[in-house]
Amino acid sequence: QVQLVESGGGLVQAGGSLRLSCAASGSAFSINVMGWYRQAPGKQRELVATISSGGSTNYAESMKGRFTISRDNAKNTVYLQMDSLKPEDTAVYFCRVNANARVYWGQGTQVTVSS
């Protein structure tokens, strides 16, 4: 079993920055892809970015150039640096991890961008 603990959400003004973290813990697990998704009120959950164990990244088009995903394999932690935030980035951000041939989700962290 893998547990995910997210942190770093909050309220920020448009144009500001936030950094999200997601730490994975558990026993006897092998982590492959780590990523971030988000869900705004009344909308479906959507991809933000993913990063493989080797460091290959993938971003949703609207996040390219503003968001940066990274990971620390020694700490089993994935980060999401969000810059130039816009009100439309307001959502609950979820960490997702592929480990032990299963998918695990974090509990979500709220990001609110005020105009």
Short mmCIF file of N, CA and C in Angstrom, two decimals:
data_model
loop_
_atom_site.label_atom_id
_atom_site.label_comp_id
_atom_site.label_asym_id
_atom_site.label_seq_id
_atom_site.Cartn_x
_atom_site.Cartn_y
_atom_site.Cartn_z
N GLN A 1 0.85 -1.19 0.00
CA GLN A 1 0.00 0.00 0.00
C GLN A 1 0.88 1.24 0.00
N VAL A 2 0.45 2.26 -0.75
CA VAL A 2 1.19 3.52 -0.84
C VAL A 2 0.30 4.65 -0.35
N GLN A 3 0.85 5.48 0.50
CA GLN A 3 0.13 6.66 0.99
C GLN A 3 0.76 7.90 0.37
N LEU A 4 -0.09 8.84 -0.01
CA LEU A 4 0.36 10.09 -0.63
C LEU A 4 -0.09 11.26 0.24
N VAL A 5 0.84 12.14 0.55
CA VAL A 5 0.53 13.33 1.34
C VAL A 5 0.92 14.55 0.54
N GLU A 6 -0.08 15.37 0.24
CA GLU A 6 0.12 16.57 -0.55
C GLU A 6 0.20 17.80 0.36
N SER A 7 0.91 18.80 -0.11
CA SER A 7 0.99 20.06 0.62
C SER A 7 1.32 21.17 -0.36
N GLY A 8 1.11 22.40 0.10
CA GLY A 8 1.53 23.56 -0.69
C GLY A 8 0.42 24.35 -1.33
N GLY A 9 -0.82 23.89 -1.23
CA GLY A 9 -1.91 24.66 -1.81
C GLY A 9 -2.19 25.90 -1.00
N GLY A 10 -3.08 26.74 -1.53
CA GLY A 10 -3.44 27.95 -0.82
C GLY A 10 -4.06 28.98 -1.72
N LEU A 11 -4.12 30.20 -1.21
CA LEU A 11 -4.70 31.33 -1.92
C LEU A 11 -3.58 32.24 -2.41
N VAL A 12 -3.64 32.61 -3.67
CA VAL A 12 -2.62 33.47 -4.24
C VAL A 12 -3.27 34.41 -5.24
N GLN A 13 -2.68 35.57 -5.43
CA GLN A 13 -3.20 36.51 -6.41
C GLN A 13 -2.75 36.12 -7.81
N ALA A 14 -3.51 36.54 -8.79
CA ALA A 14 -3.15 36.28 -10.19
C ALA A 14 -1.75 36.80 -10.45
N GLY A 15 -0.98 35.99 -11.18
CA GLY A 15 0.41 36.33 -11.45
C GLY A 15 1.38 35.77 -10.44
N GLY A 16 0.86 35.26 -9.34
CA GLY A 16 1.71 34.72 -8.29
C GLY A 16 2.14 33.29 -8.55
N SER A 17 2.82 32.73 -7.55
CA SER A 17 3.36 31.38 -7.67
C SER A 17 3.01 30.54 -6.45
N LEU A 18 2.94 29.25 -6.67
CA LEU A 18 2.80 28.27 -5.60
C LEU A 18 3.62 27.04 -5.97
N ARG A 19 4.05 26.31 -4.94
CA ARG A 19 4.75 25.06 -5.17
C ARG A 19 4.05 23.96 -4.39
N LEU A 20 3.58 22.96 -5.12
CA LEU A 20 2.94 21.81 -4.49
C LEU A 20 3.94 20.68 -4.32
N SER A 21 3.74 19.91 -3.26
CA SER A 21 4.57 18.73 -3.00
C SER A 21 3.68 17.54 -2.74
N CYS A 22 4.15 16.38 -3.10
CA CYS A 22 3.43 15.13 -2.82
C CYS A 22 4.46 14.07 -2.46
N ALA A 23 4.40 13.61 -1.22
CA ALA A 23 5.35 12.61 -0.74
C ALA A 23 4.67 11.25 -0.64
N ALA A 24 5.31 10.25 -1.21
CA ALA A 24 4.78 8.89 -1.17
C ALA A 24 5.49 8.10 -0.07
N SER A 25 4.72 7.31 0.63
CA SER A 25 5.30 6.45 1.67
C SER A 25 4.58 5.12 1.66
N GLY A 26 5.21 4.14 2.27
CA GLY A 26 4.65 2.80 2.32
C GLY A 26 5.76 1.79 2.37
N SER A 27 5.44 0.57 2.03
CA SER A 27 6.46 -0.47 2.11
C SER A 27 6.56 -1.24 0.80
N ALA A 28 7.76 -1.58 0.44
CA ALA A 28 8.03 -2.44 -0.71
C ALA A 28 7.34 -1.96 -1.97
N PHE A 29 7.52 -0.69 -2.31
CA PHE A 29 6.89 -0.21 -3.51
C PHE A 29 7.93 0.32 -4.50
N SER A 30 7.58 0.23 -5.76
CA SER A 30 8.41 0.71 -6.84
C SER A 30 7.60 1.72 -7.63
N ILE A 31 8.03 2.98 -7.58
CA ILE A 31 7.26 4.05 -8.20
C ILE A 31 7.70 4.24 -9.64
N ASN A 32 6.73 4.35 -10.53
CA ASN A 32 7.02 4.60 -11.93
C ASN A 32 6.66 6.06 -12.23
N VAL A 33 5.51 6.29 -12.83
CA VAL A 33 5.12 7.65 -13.18
C VAL A 33 4.48 8.36 -11.99
N MET A 34 4.83 9.61 -11.82
CA MET A 34 4.20 10.49 -10.83
C MET A 34 3.61 11.67 -11.58
N GLY A 35 2.49 12.18 -11.07
CA GLY A 35 1.88 13.28 -11.80
C GLY A 35 0.91 14.08 -10.97
N TRP A 36 0.45 15.14 -11.59
CA TRP A 36 -0.54 16.03 -10.99
C TRP A 36 -1.73 16.17 -11.93
N TYR A 37 -2.92 16.16 -11.35
CA TYR A 37 -4.17 16.39 -12.05
C TYR A 37 -4.92 17.45 -11.27
N ARG A 38 -5.92 18.04 -11.89
CA ARG A 38 -6.71 19.04 -11.18
C ARG A 38 -8.18 18.92 -11.57
N GLN A 39 -9.02 19.38 -10.66
CA GLN A 39 -10.46 19.36 -10.91
C GLN A 39 -11.06 20.66 -10.40
N ALA A 40 -11.62 21.42 -11.31
CA ALA A 40 -12.30 22.65 -10.96
C ALA A 40 -13.77 22.34 -10.71
N PRO A 41 -14.46 23.20 -9.97
CA PRO A 41 -15.88 22.96 -9.69
C PRO A 41 -16.69 22.79 -10.96
N GLY A 42 -17.46 21.72 -11.01
CA GLY A 42 -18.32 21.47 -12.16
C GLY A 42 -17.62 20.95 -13.38
N LYS A 43 -16.33 20.66 -13.27
CA LYS A 43 -15.57 20.16 -14.41
C LYS A 43 -14.96 18.80 -14.11
N GLN A 44 -14.56 18.12 -15.18
CA GLN A 44 -13.91 16.83 -15.01
C GLN A 44 -12.46 17.01 -14.57
N ARG A 45 -11.93 15.99 -13.95
CA ARG A 45 -10.53 16.00 -13.56
C ARG A 45 -9.68 15.96 -14.83
N GLU A 46 -8.63 16.78 -14.87
CA GLU A 46 -7.80 16.86 -16.05
C GLU A 46 -6.32 16.76 -15.70
N LEU A 47 -5.56 16.31 -16.68
CA LEU A 47 -4.12 16.20 -16.53
C LEU A 47 -3.49 17.58 -16.41
N VAL A 48 -2.53 17.69 -15.49
CA VAL A 48 -1.68 18.88 -15.42
C VAL A 48 -0.31 18.53 -15.99
N ALA A 49 0.35 17.55 -15.37
CA ALA A 49 1.68 17.15 -15.82
C ALA A 49 2.05 15.80 -15.21
N THR A 50 2.91 15.08 -15.92
CA THR A 50 3.44 13.83 -15.39
C THR A 50 4.95 13.79 -15.58
N ILE A 51 5.60 12.94 -14.79
CA ILE A 51 7.05 12.76 -14.90
C ILE A 51 7.36 11.30 -14.65
N SER A 52 8.18 10.73 -15.53
CA SER A 52 8.54 9.32 -15.39
C SER A 52 9.68 9.16 -14.38
N SER A 53 9.99 7.93 -14.06
CA SER A 53 11.07 7.66 -13.12
C SER A 53 12.41 8.13 -13.69
N GLY A 54 12.49 8.20 -15.01
CA GLY A 54 13.72 8.66 -15.65
C GLY A 54 13.77 10.15 -15.88
N GLY A 55 12.67 10.85 -15.53
CA GLY A 55 12.66 12.31 -15.64
C GLY A 55 11.98 12.87 -16.87
N SER A 56 11.41 12.02 -17.71
CA SER A 56 10.69 12.52 -18.87
C SER A 56 9.38 13.15 -18.42
N THR A 57 9.08 14.32 -18.97
CA THR A 57 7.91 15.07 -18.54
C THR A 57 6.88 15.22 -19.66
N ASN A 58 5.65 15.42 -19.23
CA ASN A 58 4.54 15.64 -20.15
C ASN A 58 3.62 16.66 -19.51
N TYR A 59 3.22 17.68 -20.28
CA TYR A 59 2.38 18.75 -19.75
C TYR A 59 1.12 18.90 -20.59
N ALA A 60 0.05 19.29 -19.93
CA ALA A 60 -1.12 19.75 -20.66
C ALA A 60 -0.74 21.05 -21.35
N GLU A 61 -1.34 21.26 -22.50
CA GLU A 61 -0.93 22.39 -23.34
C GLU A 61 -1.04 23.72 -22.61
N SER A 62 -2.11 23.92 -21.85
CA SER A 62 -2.34 25.21 -21.20
C SER A 62 -1.38 25.48 -20.05
N MET A 63 -0.65 24.46 -19.60
CA MET A 63 0.28 24.61 -18.49
C MET A 63 1.73 24.78 -18.95
N LYS A 64 1.98 24.50 -20.22
CA LYS A 64 3.35 24.58 -20.71
C LYS A 64 3.89 26.00 -20.57
N GLY A 65 5.11 26.10 -20.05
CA GLY A 65 5.75 27.39 -19.88
C GLY A 65 5.43 28.08 -18.57
N ARG A 66 4.38 27.62 -17.88
CA ARG A 66 4.02 28.22 -16.59
C ARG A 66 4.25 27.27 -15.42
N PHE A 67 4.02 25.98 -15.66
CA PHE A 67 4.16 24.97 -14.61
C PHE A 67 5.39 24.10 -14.89
N THR A 68 6.05 23.67 -13.81
CA THR A 68 7.20 22.78 -13.93
C THR A 68 7.06 21.64 -12.94
N ILE A 69 7.08 20.42 -13.46
CA ILE A 69 7.02 19.25 -12.60
C ILE A 69 8.43 18.70 -12.42
N SER A 70 8.70 18.23 -11.21
CA SER A 70 10.00 17.62 -10.92
C SER A 70 9.80 16.56 -9.85
N ARG A 71 10.81 15.75 -9.64
CA ARG A 71 10.70 14.73 -8.61
C ARG A 71 12.06 14.46 -7.98
N ASP A 72 11.99 13.99 -6.75
CA ASP A 72 13.18 13.58 -6.01
C ASP A 72 12.99 12.10 -5.71
N ASN A 73 13.64 11.26 -6.46
CA ASN A 73 13.44 9.82 -6.29
C ASN A 73 13.91 9.32 -4.93
N ALA A 74 14.92 9.95 -4.38
CA ALA A 74 15.41 9.53 -3.07
C ALA A 74 14.39 9.79 -1.97
N LYS A 75 13.55 10.81 -2.18
CA LYS A 75 12.53 11.16 -1.20
C LYS A 75 11.14 10.69 -1.62
N ASN A 76 11.05 10.04 -2.78
CA ASN A 76 9.74 9.61 -3.31
C ASN A 76 8.74 10.75 -3.32
N THR A 77 9.20 11.89 -3.79
CA THR A 77 8.39 13.11 -3.76
C THR A 77 8.34 13.74 -5.15
N VAL A 78 7.15 14.22 -5.50
CA VAL A 78 6.97 14.94 -6.75
C VAL A 78 6.53 16.36 -6.41
N TYR A 79 7.01 17.29 -7.21
CA TYR A 79 6.73 18.71 -7.00
C TYR A 79 6.05 19.30 -8.23
N LEU A 80 5.29 20.36 -7.99
CA LEU A 80 4.72 21.12 -9.09
C LEU A 80 4.92 22.59 -8.78
N GLN A 81 5.82 23.22 -9.53
CA GLN A 81 6.04 24.66 -9.41
C GLN A 81 5.09 25.35 -10.37
N MET A 82 4.24 26.21 -9.83
CA MET A 82 3.24 26.89 -10.64
C MET A 82 3.52 28.39 -10.61
N ASP A 83 3.82 28.94 -11.75
CA ASP A 83 4.11 30.37 -11.89
C ASP A 83 3.07 31.03 -12.80
N SER A 84 3.03 32.35 -12.72
CA SER A 84 2.08 33.12 -13.56
C SER A 84 0.67 32.55 -13.45
N LEU A 85 0.25 32.32 -12.22
CA LEU A 85 -1.05 31.70 -12.00
C LEU A 85 -2.18 32.61 -12.45
N LYS A 86 -3.24 31.97 -12.95
CA LYS A 86 -4.42 32.67 -13.45
C LYS A 86 -5.64 32.22 -12.65
N PRO A 87 -6.68 33.05 -12.61
CA PRO A 87 -7.90 32.62 -11.90
C PRO A 87 -8.44 31.29 -12.40
N GLU A 88 -8.27 31.01 -13.67
CA GLU A 88 -8.76 29.73 -14.22
C GLU A 88 -7.93 28.53 -13.78
N ASP A 89 -6.85 28.77 -13.07
CA ASP A 89 -6.08 27.66 -12.49
C ASP A 89 -6.67 27.22 -11.15
N THR A 90 -7.67 27.92 -10.67
CA THR A 90 -8.31 27.55 -9.42
C THR A 90 -8.94 26.17 -9.53
N ALA A 91 -8.55 25.29 -8.62
CA ALA A 91 -9.02 23.90 -8.66
C ALA A 91 -8.45 23.15 -7.45
N VAL A 92 -8.94 21.95 -7.27
CA VAL A 92 -8.29 21.02 -6.35
C VAL A 92 -7.25 20.24 -7.16
N TYR A 93 -6.04 20.23 -6.67
CA TYR A 93 -4.94 19.56 -7.36
C TYR A 93 -4.66 18.24 -6.66
N PHE A 94 -4.62 17.18 -7.47
CA PHE A 94 -4.43 15.83 -6.96
C PHE A 94 -3.11 15.26 -7.46
N CYS A 95 -2.41 14.62 -6.56
CA CYS A 95 -1.21 13.88 -6.91
C CYS A 95 -1.64 12.46 -7.31
N ARG A 96 -0.99 11.92 -8.33
CA ARG A 96 -1.27 10.55 -8.77
C ARG A 96 0.07 9.83 -8.96
N VAL A 97 0.12 8.61 -8.46
CA VAL A 97 1.36 7.83 -8.54
C VAL A 97 1.06 6.44 -9.06
N ASN A 98 1.85 5.98 -10.00
CA ASN A 98 1.80 4.59 -10.45
C ASN A 98 2.88 3.82 -9.70
N ALA A 99 2.46 2.87 -8.89
CA ALA A 99 3.41 2.09 -8.10
C ALA A 99 2.87 0.68 -7.91
N ASN A 100 3.79 -0.29 -7.94
CA ASN A 100 3.37 -1.67 -7.73
C ASN A 100 2.25 -2.07 -8.69
N ALA A 101 2.30 -1.55 -9.93
CA ALA A 101 1.30 -1.86 -10.96
C ALA A 101 -0.10 -1.38 -10.57
N ARG A 102 -0.16 -0.42 -9.67
CA ARG A 102 -1.44 0.15 -9.27
C ARG A 102 -1.36 1.67 -9.36
N VAL A 103 -2.53 2.31 -9.31
CA VAL A 103 -2.61 3.76 -9.33
C VAL A 103 -3.11 4.24 -7.97
N TYR A 104 -2.41 5.21 -7.43
CA TYR A 104 -2.79 5.80 -6.15
C TYR A 104 -3.02 7.29 -6.33
N TRP A 105 -4.02 7.80 -5.59
CA TRP A 105 -4.35 9.21 -5.64
C TRP A 105 -4.18 9.83 -4.26
N GLY A 106 -3.73 11.10 -4.25
CA GLY A 106 -3.69 11.85 -3.01
C GLY A 106 -5.08 12.39 -2.70
N GLN A 107 -5.17 13.04 -1.55
CA GLN A 107 -6.47 13.54 -1.09
C GLN A 107 -6.84 14.86 -1.75
N GLY A 108 -5.88 15.50 -2.38
CA GLY A 108 -6.14 16.77 -3.05
C GLY A 108 -5.78 17.96 -2.19
N THR A 109 -5.34 19.01 -2.84
CA THR A 109 -5.03 20.26 -2.15
C THR A 109 -5.62 21.41 -2.96
N GLN A 110 -6.27 22.33 -2.26
CA GLN A 110 -6.99 23.41 -2.94
C GLN A 110 -6.02 24.53 -3.34
N VAL A 111 -6.14 24.95 -4.57
CA VAL A 111 -5.42 26.12 -5.07
C VAL A 111 -6.46 27.12 -5.54
N THR A 112 -6.40 28.32 -4.98
CA THR A 112 -7.33 29.38 -5.35
C THR A 112 -6.55 30.59 -5.80
N VAL A 113 -6.85 31.05 -7.02
CA VAL A 113 -6.16 32.20 -7.59
C VAL A 113 -7.17 33.34 -7.71
N SER A 114 -6.91 34.42 -7.02
CA SER A 114 -7.82 35.56 -7.04
C SER A 114 -7.40 36.55 -8.13
N SER A 115 -8.39 37.22 -8.68
CA SER A 115 -8.11 38.18 -9.77
C SER A 115 -7.83 39.56 -9.21
#
